[in-house]
mmCIF file of C-alpha atoms in Angstrom:
data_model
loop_
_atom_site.group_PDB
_atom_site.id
_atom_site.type_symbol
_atom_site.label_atom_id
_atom_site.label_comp_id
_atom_site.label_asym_id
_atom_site.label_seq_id
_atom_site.Cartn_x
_atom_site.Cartn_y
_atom_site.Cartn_z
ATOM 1 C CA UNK A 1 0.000 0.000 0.000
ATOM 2 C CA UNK A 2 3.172 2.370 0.648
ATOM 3 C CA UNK A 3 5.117 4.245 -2.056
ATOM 4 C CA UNK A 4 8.313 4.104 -2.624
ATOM 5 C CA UNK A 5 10.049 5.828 0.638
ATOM 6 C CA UNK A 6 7.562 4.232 2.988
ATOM 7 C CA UNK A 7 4.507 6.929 2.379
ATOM 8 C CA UNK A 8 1.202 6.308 2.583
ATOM 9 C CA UNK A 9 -0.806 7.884 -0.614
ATOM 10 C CA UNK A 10 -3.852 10.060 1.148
ATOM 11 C CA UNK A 11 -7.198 9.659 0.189
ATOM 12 C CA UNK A 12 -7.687 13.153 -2.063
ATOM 13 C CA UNK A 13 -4.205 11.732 -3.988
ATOM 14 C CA UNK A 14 -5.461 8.354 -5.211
ATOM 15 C CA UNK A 15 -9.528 9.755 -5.801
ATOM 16 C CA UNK A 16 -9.729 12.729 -8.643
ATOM 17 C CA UNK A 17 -12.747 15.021 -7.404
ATOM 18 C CA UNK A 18 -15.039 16.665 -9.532
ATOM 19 C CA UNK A 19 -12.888 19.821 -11.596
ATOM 20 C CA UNK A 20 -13.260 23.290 -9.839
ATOM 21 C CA UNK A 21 -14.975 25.678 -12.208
ATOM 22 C CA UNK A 22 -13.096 28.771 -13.229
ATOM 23 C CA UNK A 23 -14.691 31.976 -12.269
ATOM 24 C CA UNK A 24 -14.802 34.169 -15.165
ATOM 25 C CA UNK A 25 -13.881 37.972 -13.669
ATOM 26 C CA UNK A 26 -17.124 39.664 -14.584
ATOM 27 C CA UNK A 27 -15.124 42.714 -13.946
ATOM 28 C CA UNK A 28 -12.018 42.532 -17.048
ATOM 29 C CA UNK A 29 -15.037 40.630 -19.183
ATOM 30 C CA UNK A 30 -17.144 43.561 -19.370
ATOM 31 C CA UNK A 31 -14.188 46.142 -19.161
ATOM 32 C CA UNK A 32 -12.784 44.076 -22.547
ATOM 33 C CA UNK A 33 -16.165 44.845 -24.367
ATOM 34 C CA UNK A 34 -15.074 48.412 -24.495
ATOM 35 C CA UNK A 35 -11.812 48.125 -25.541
ATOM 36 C CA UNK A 36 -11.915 45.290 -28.108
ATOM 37 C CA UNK A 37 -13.799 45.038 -31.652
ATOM 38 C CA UNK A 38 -16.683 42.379 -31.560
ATOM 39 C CA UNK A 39 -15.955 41.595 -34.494
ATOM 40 C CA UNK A 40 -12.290 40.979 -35.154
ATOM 41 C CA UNK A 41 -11.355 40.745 -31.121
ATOM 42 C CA UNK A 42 -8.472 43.383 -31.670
ATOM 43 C CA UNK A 43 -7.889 46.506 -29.290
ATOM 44 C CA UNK A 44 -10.397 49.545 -30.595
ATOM 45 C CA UNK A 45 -8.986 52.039 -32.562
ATOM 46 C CA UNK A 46 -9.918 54.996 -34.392
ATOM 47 C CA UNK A 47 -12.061 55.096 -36.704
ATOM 48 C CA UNK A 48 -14.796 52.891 -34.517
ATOM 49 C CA UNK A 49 -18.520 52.389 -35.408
ATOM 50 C CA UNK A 50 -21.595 50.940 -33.674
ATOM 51 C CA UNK A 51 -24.229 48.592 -34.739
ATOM 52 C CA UNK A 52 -28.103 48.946 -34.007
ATOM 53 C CA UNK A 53 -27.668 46.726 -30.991
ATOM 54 C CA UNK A 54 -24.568 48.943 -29.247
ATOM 55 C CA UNK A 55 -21.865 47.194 -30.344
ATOM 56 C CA UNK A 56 -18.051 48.602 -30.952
ATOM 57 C CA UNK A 57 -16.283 47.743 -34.190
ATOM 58 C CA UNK A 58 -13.305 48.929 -35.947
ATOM 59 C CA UNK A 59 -14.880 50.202 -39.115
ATOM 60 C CA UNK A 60 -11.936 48.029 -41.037
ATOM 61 C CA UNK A 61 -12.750 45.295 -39.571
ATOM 62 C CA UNK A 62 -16.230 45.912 -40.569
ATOM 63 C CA UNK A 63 -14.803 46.582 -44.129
ATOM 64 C CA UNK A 64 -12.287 43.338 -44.487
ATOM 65 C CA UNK A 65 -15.537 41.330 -43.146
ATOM 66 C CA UNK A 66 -17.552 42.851 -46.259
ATOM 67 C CA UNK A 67 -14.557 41.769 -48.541
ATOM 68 C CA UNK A 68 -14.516 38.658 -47.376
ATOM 69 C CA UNK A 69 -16.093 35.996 -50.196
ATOM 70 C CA UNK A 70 -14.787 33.160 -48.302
ATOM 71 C CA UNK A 71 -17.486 30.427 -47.098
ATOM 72 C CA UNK A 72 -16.483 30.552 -43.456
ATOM 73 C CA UNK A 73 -16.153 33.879 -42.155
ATOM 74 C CA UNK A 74 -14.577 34.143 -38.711
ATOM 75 C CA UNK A 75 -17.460 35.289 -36.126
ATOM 76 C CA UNK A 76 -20.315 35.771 -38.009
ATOM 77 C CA UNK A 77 -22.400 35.777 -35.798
ATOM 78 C CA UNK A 78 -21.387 39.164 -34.264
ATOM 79 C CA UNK A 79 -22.222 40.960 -37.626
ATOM 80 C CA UNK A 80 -25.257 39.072 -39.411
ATOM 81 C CA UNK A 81 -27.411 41.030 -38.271
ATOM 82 C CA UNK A 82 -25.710 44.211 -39.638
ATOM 83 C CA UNK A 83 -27.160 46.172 -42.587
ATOM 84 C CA UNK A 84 -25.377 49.612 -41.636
ATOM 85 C CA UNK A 85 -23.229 51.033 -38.746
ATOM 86 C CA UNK A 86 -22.743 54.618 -37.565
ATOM 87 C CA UNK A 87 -18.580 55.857 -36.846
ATOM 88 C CA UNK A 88 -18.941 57.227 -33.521
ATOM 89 C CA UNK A 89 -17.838 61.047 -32.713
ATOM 90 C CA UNK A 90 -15.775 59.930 -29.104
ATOM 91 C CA UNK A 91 -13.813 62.518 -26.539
ATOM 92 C CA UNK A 92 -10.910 61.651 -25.545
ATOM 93 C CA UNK A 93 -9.683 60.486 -22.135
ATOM 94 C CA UNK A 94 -6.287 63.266 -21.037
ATOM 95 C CA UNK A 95 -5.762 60.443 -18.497
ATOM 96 C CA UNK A 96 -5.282 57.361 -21.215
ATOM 97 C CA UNK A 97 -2.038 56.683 -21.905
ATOM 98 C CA UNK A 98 -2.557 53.741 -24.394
ATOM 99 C CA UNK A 99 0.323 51.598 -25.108
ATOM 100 C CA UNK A 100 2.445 53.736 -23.062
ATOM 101 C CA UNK A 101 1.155 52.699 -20.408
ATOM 102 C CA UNK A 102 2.856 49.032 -19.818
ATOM 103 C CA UNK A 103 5.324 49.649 -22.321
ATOM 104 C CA UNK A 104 8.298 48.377 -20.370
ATOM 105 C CA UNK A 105 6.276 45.532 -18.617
ATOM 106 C CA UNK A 106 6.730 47.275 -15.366
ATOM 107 C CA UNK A 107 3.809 48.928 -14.799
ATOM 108 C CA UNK A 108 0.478 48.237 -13.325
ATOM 109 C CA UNK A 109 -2.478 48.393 -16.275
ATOM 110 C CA UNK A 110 -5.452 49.564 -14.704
ATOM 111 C CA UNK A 111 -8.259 47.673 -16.671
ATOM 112 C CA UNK A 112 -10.994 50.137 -15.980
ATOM 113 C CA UNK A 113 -9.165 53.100 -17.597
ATOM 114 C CA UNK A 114 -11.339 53.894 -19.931
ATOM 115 C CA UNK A 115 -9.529 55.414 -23.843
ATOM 116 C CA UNK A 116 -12.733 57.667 -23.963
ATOM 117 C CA UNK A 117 -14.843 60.164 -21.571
ATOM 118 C CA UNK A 118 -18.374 61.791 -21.847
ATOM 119 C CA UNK A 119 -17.799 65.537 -22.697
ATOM 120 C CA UNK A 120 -20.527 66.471 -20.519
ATOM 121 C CA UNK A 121 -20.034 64.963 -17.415
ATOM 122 C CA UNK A 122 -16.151 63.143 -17.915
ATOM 123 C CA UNK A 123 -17.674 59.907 -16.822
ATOM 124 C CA UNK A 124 -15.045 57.532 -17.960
ATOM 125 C CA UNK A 125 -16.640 55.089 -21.092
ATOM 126 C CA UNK A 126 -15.114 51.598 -19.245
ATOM 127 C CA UNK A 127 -18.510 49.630 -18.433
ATOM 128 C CA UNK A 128 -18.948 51.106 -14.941
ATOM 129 C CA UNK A 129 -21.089 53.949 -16.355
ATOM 130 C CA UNK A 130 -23.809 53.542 -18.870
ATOM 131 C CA UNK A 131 -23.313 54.924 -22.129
ATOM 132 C CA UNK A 132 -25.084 55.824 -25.282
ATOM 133 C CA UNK A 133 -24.573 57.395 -29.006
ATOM 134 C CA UNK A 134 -26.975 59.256 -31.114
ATOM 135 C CA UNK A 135 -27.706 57.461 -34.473
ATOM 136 C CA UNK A 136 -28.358 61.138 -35.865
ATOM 137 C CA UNK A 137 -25.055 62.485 -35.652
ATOM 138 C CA UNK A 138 -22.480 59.335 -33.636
ATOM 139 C CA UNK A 139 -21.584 61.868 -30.936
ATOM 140 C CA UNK A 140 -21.455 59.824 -27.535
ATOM 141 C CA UNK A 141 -22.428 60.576 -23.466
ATOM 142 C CA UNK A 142 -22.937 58.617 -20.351
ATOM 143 C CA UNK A 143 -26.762 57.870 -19.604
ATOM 144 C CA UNK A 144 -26.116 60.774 -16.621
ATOM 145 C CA UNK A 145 -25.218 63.625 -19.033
ATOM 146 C CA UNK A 146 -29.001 62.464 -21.309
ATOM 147 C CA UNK A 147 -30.910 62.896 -18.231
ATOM 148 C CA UNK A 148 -29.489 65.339 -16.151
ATOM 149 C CA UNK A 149 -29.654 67.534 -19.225
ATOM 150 C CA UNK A 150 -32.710 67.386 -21.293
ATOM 151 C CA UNK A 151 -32.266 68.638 -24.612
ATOM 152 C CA UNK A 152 -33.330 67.597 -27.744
ATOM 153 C CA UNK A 153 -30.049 69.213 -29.710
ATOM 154 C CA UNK A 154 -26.833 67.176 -29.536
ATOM 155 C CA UNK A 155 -24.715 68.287 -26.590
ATOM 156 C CA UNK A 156 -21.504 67.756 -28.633
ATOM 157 C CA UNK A 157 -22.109 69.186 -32.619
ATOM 158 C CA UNK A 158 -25.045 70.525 -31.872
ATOM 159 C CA UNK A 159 -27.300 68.890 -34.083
ATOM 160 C CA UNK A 160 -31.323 67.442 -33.296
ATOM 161 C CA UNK A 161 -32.299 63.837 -31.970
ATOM 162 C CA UNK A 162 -35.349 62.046 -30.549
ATOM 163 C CA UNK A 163 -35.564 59.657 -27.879
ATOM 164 C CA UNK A 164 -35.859 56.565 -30.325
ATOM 165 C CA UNK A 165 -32.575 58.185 -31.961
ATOM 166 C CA UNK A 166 -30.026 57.084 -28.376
ATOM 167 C CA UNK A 167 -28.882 53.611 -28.293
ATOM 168 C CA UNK A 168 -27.128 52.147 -25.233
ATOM 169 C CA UNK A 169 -24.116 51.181 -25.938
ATOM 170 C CA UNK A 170 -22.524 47.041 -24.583
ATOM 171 C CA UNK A 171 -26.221 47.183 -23.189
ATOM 172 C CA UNK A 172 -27.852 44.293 -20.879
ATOM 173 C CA UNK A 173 -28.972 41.205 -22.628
ATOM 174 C CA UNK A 174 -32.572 42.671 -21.821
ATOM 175 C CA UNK A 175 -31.782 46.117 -22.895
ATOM 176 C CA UNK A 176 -30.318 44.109 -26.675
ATOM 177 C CA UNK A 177 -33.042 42.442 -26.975
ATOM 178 C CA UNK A 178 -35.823 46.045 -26.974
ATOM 179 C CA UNK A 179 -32.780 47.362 -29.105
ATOM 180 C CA UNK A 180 -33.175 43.999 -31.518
ATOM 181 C CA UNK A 181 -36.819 44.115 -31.437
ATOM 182 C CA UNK A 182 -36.921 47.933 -32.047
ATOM 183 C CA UNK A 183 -34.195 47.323 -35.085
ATOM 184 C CA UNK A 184 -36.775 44.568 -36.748
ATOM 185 C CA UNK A 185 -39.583 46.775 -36.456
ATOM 186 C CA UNK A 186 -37.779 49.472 -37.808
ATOM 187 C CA UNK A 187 -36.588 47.434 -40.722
ATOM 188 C CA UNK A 188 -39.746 45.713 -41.424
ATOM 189 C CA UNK A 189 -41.253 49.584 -41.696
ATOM 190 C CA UNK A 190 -38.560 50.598 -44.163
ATOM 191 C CA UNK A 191 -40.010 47.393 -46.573
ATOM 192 C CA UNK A 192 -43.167 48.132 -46.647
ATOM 193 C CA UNK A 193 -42.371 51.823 -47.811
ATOM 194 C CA UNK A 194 -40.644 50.524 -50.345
ATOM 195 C CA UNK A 195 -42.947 47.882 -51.706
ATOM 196 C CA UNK A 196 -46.132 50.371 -51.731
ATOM 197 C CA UNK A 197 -44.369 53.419 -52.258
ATOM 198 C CA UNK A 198 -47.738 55.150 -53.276
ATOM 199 C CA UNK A 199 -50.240 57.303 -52.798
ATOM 200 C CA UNK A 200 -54.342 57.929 -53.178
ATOM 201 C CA UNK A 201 -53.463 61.698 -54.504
ATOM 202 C CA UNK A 202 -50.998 60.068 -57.190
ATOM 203 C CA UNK A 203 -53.608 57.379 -58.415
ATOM 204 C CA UNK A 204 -57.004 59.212 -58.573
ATOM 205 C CA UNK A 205 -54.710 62.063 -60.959
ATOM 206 C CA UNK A 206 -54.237 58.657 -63.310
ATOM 207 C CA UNK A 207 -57.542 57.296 -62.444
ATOM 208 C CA UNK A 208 -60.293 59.096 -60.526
ATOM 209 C CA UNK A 209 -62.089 56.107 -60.719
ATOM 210 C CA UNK A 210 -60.387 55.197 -57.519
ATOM 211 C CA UNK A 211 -61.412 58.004 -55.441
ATOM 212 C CA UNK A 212 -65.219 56.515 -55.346
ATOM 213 C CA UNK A 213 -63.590 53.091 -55.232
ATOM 214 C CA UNK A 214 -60.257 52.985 -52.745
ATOM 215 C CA UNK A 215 -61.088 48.864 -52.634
ATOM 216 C CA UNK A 216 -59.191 49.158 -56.310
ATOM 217 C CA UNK A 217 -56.425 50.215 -55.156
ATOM 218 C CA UNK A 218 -53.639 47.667 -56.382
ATOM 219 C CA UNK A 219 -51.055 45.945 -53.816
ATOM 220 C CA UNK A 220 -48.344 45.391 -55.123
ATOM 221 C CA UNK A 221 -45.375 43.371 -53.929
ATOM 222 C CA UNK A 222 -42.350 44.415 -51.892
ATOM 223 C CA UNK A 223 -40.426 42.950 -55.007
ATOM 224 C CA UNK A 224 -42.606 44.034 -57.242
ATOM 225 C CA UNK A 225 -41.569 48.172 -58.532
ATOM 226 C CA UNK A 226 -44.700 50.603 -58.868
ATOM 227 C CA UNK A 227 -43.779 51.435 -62.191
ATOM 228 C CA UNK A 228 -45.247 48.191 -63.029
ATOM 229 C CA UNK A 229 -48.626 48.227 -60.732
ATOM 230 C CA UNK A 230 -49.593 51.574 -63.248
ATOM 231 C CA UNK A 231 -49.674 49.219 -65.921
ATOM 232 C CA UNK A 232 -52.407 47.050 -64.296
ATOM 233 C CA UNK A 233 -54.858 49.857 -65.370
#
């Protein structure tokens, strides 16, 4: 029962438990969404965009995944549902000191340093603070600066918004998912207007017919252009 040397193996030594789970640091995970493209996994660098659901790209990552023809593109999933991004309008951070930083190795990093600030209220943009962009004009502020400010021009460049225009930026999974549903809706809108891109006014000048009878009224398909519904009469 001994080893070699006389010792007795302990119980823990000869019976494998089950495997301890690695905690994931919720802390660096989140702080790495706002430093690293979802897409391509690299360090964020000028010039950066943003999806519909509040994600951070580098716009040529964005582009190279466009140019890609291949079969198997590398995390598709993060951009399928794409169909247009906005480059964001971001203030600097005086404090960030980018690769600087660690350069020689013997320095501490300090994770939550954020590369970018709100120019309202310098709230640091690291995933402690919520943040947003306007899809109006790109410029970006912490949730605070919105709400403790109400104003319906652009704090930044000045220019006009509406509340459906601000999109939360590396929101919760419940705050993606009213940003997903919103996006859908939004889309599903835009094809509609383009498959009956018409109007009574414009008909009943070709066929006043129509203004007694509105039931006549053609509907065409999304696919279909309008050009070819006049024909129909």
């Amino acid at each position: 029962m001994g080893c070699d040397g006389g010792t007795i193996p302990k119980r823990h030594e000869l019976v494998k438990g089950p495997k301890k789970v690695e905690k994931v640091d919720k802390n660096a995970e989140l702080a790495a969404k706002w430093k690293y493209c979802a897409l391509s996994q690299e360090k964020l660098r000028r010039p950066i965009v943003a999806c519909e659901l509040g994600r951070l790209y580098n716009k040529d990552a964005i582009i190279e995944y466009l140019l890609d023809k291949s079969a198997e593109r590398p995390n598709a999933e993060a951009v399928a549902h794409i169909r247009g991004t906005r480059e964001l309008n971001l203030t600097d951070n005086p404090e960030w000191e980018g690769e600087r930083r660690n350069a020689k190795g013997d320095r501490y990093e300090d994770i939550h340093c954020g590369m970018f600030i709100c120019p309202v209220v310098g709230l640091e943009m690291n995933g402690k603070h919520r943040f947003c962009y306007l899809q109006t004009c790109g410029c970006v502020f912490s949730d605070r600066a919105l709400k403790e400010v109400k104003t319906e021009i652009c704090h930044k460049c000045g220019d006009p918004f509406k509340d459906e225009d601000i999109i939360v930026l590396n929101g919760t999974k419940e705050e993606v998912d009213k940003l997903r549903e919103k996006m859908e809706e939004k889309r599903a809108k835009a094809k509609t207007k383009v498959g009956f891109n018409y109007d009574m006014e414009t008909f009943s000048q070709l066929h006043p017919c129509l203004l007694h009878y509105p039931q006549w009224l053609p509907q065409p398909s999304p696919l279909q252009p309008v050009t070819q519904t006049l024909l129909w009469f």
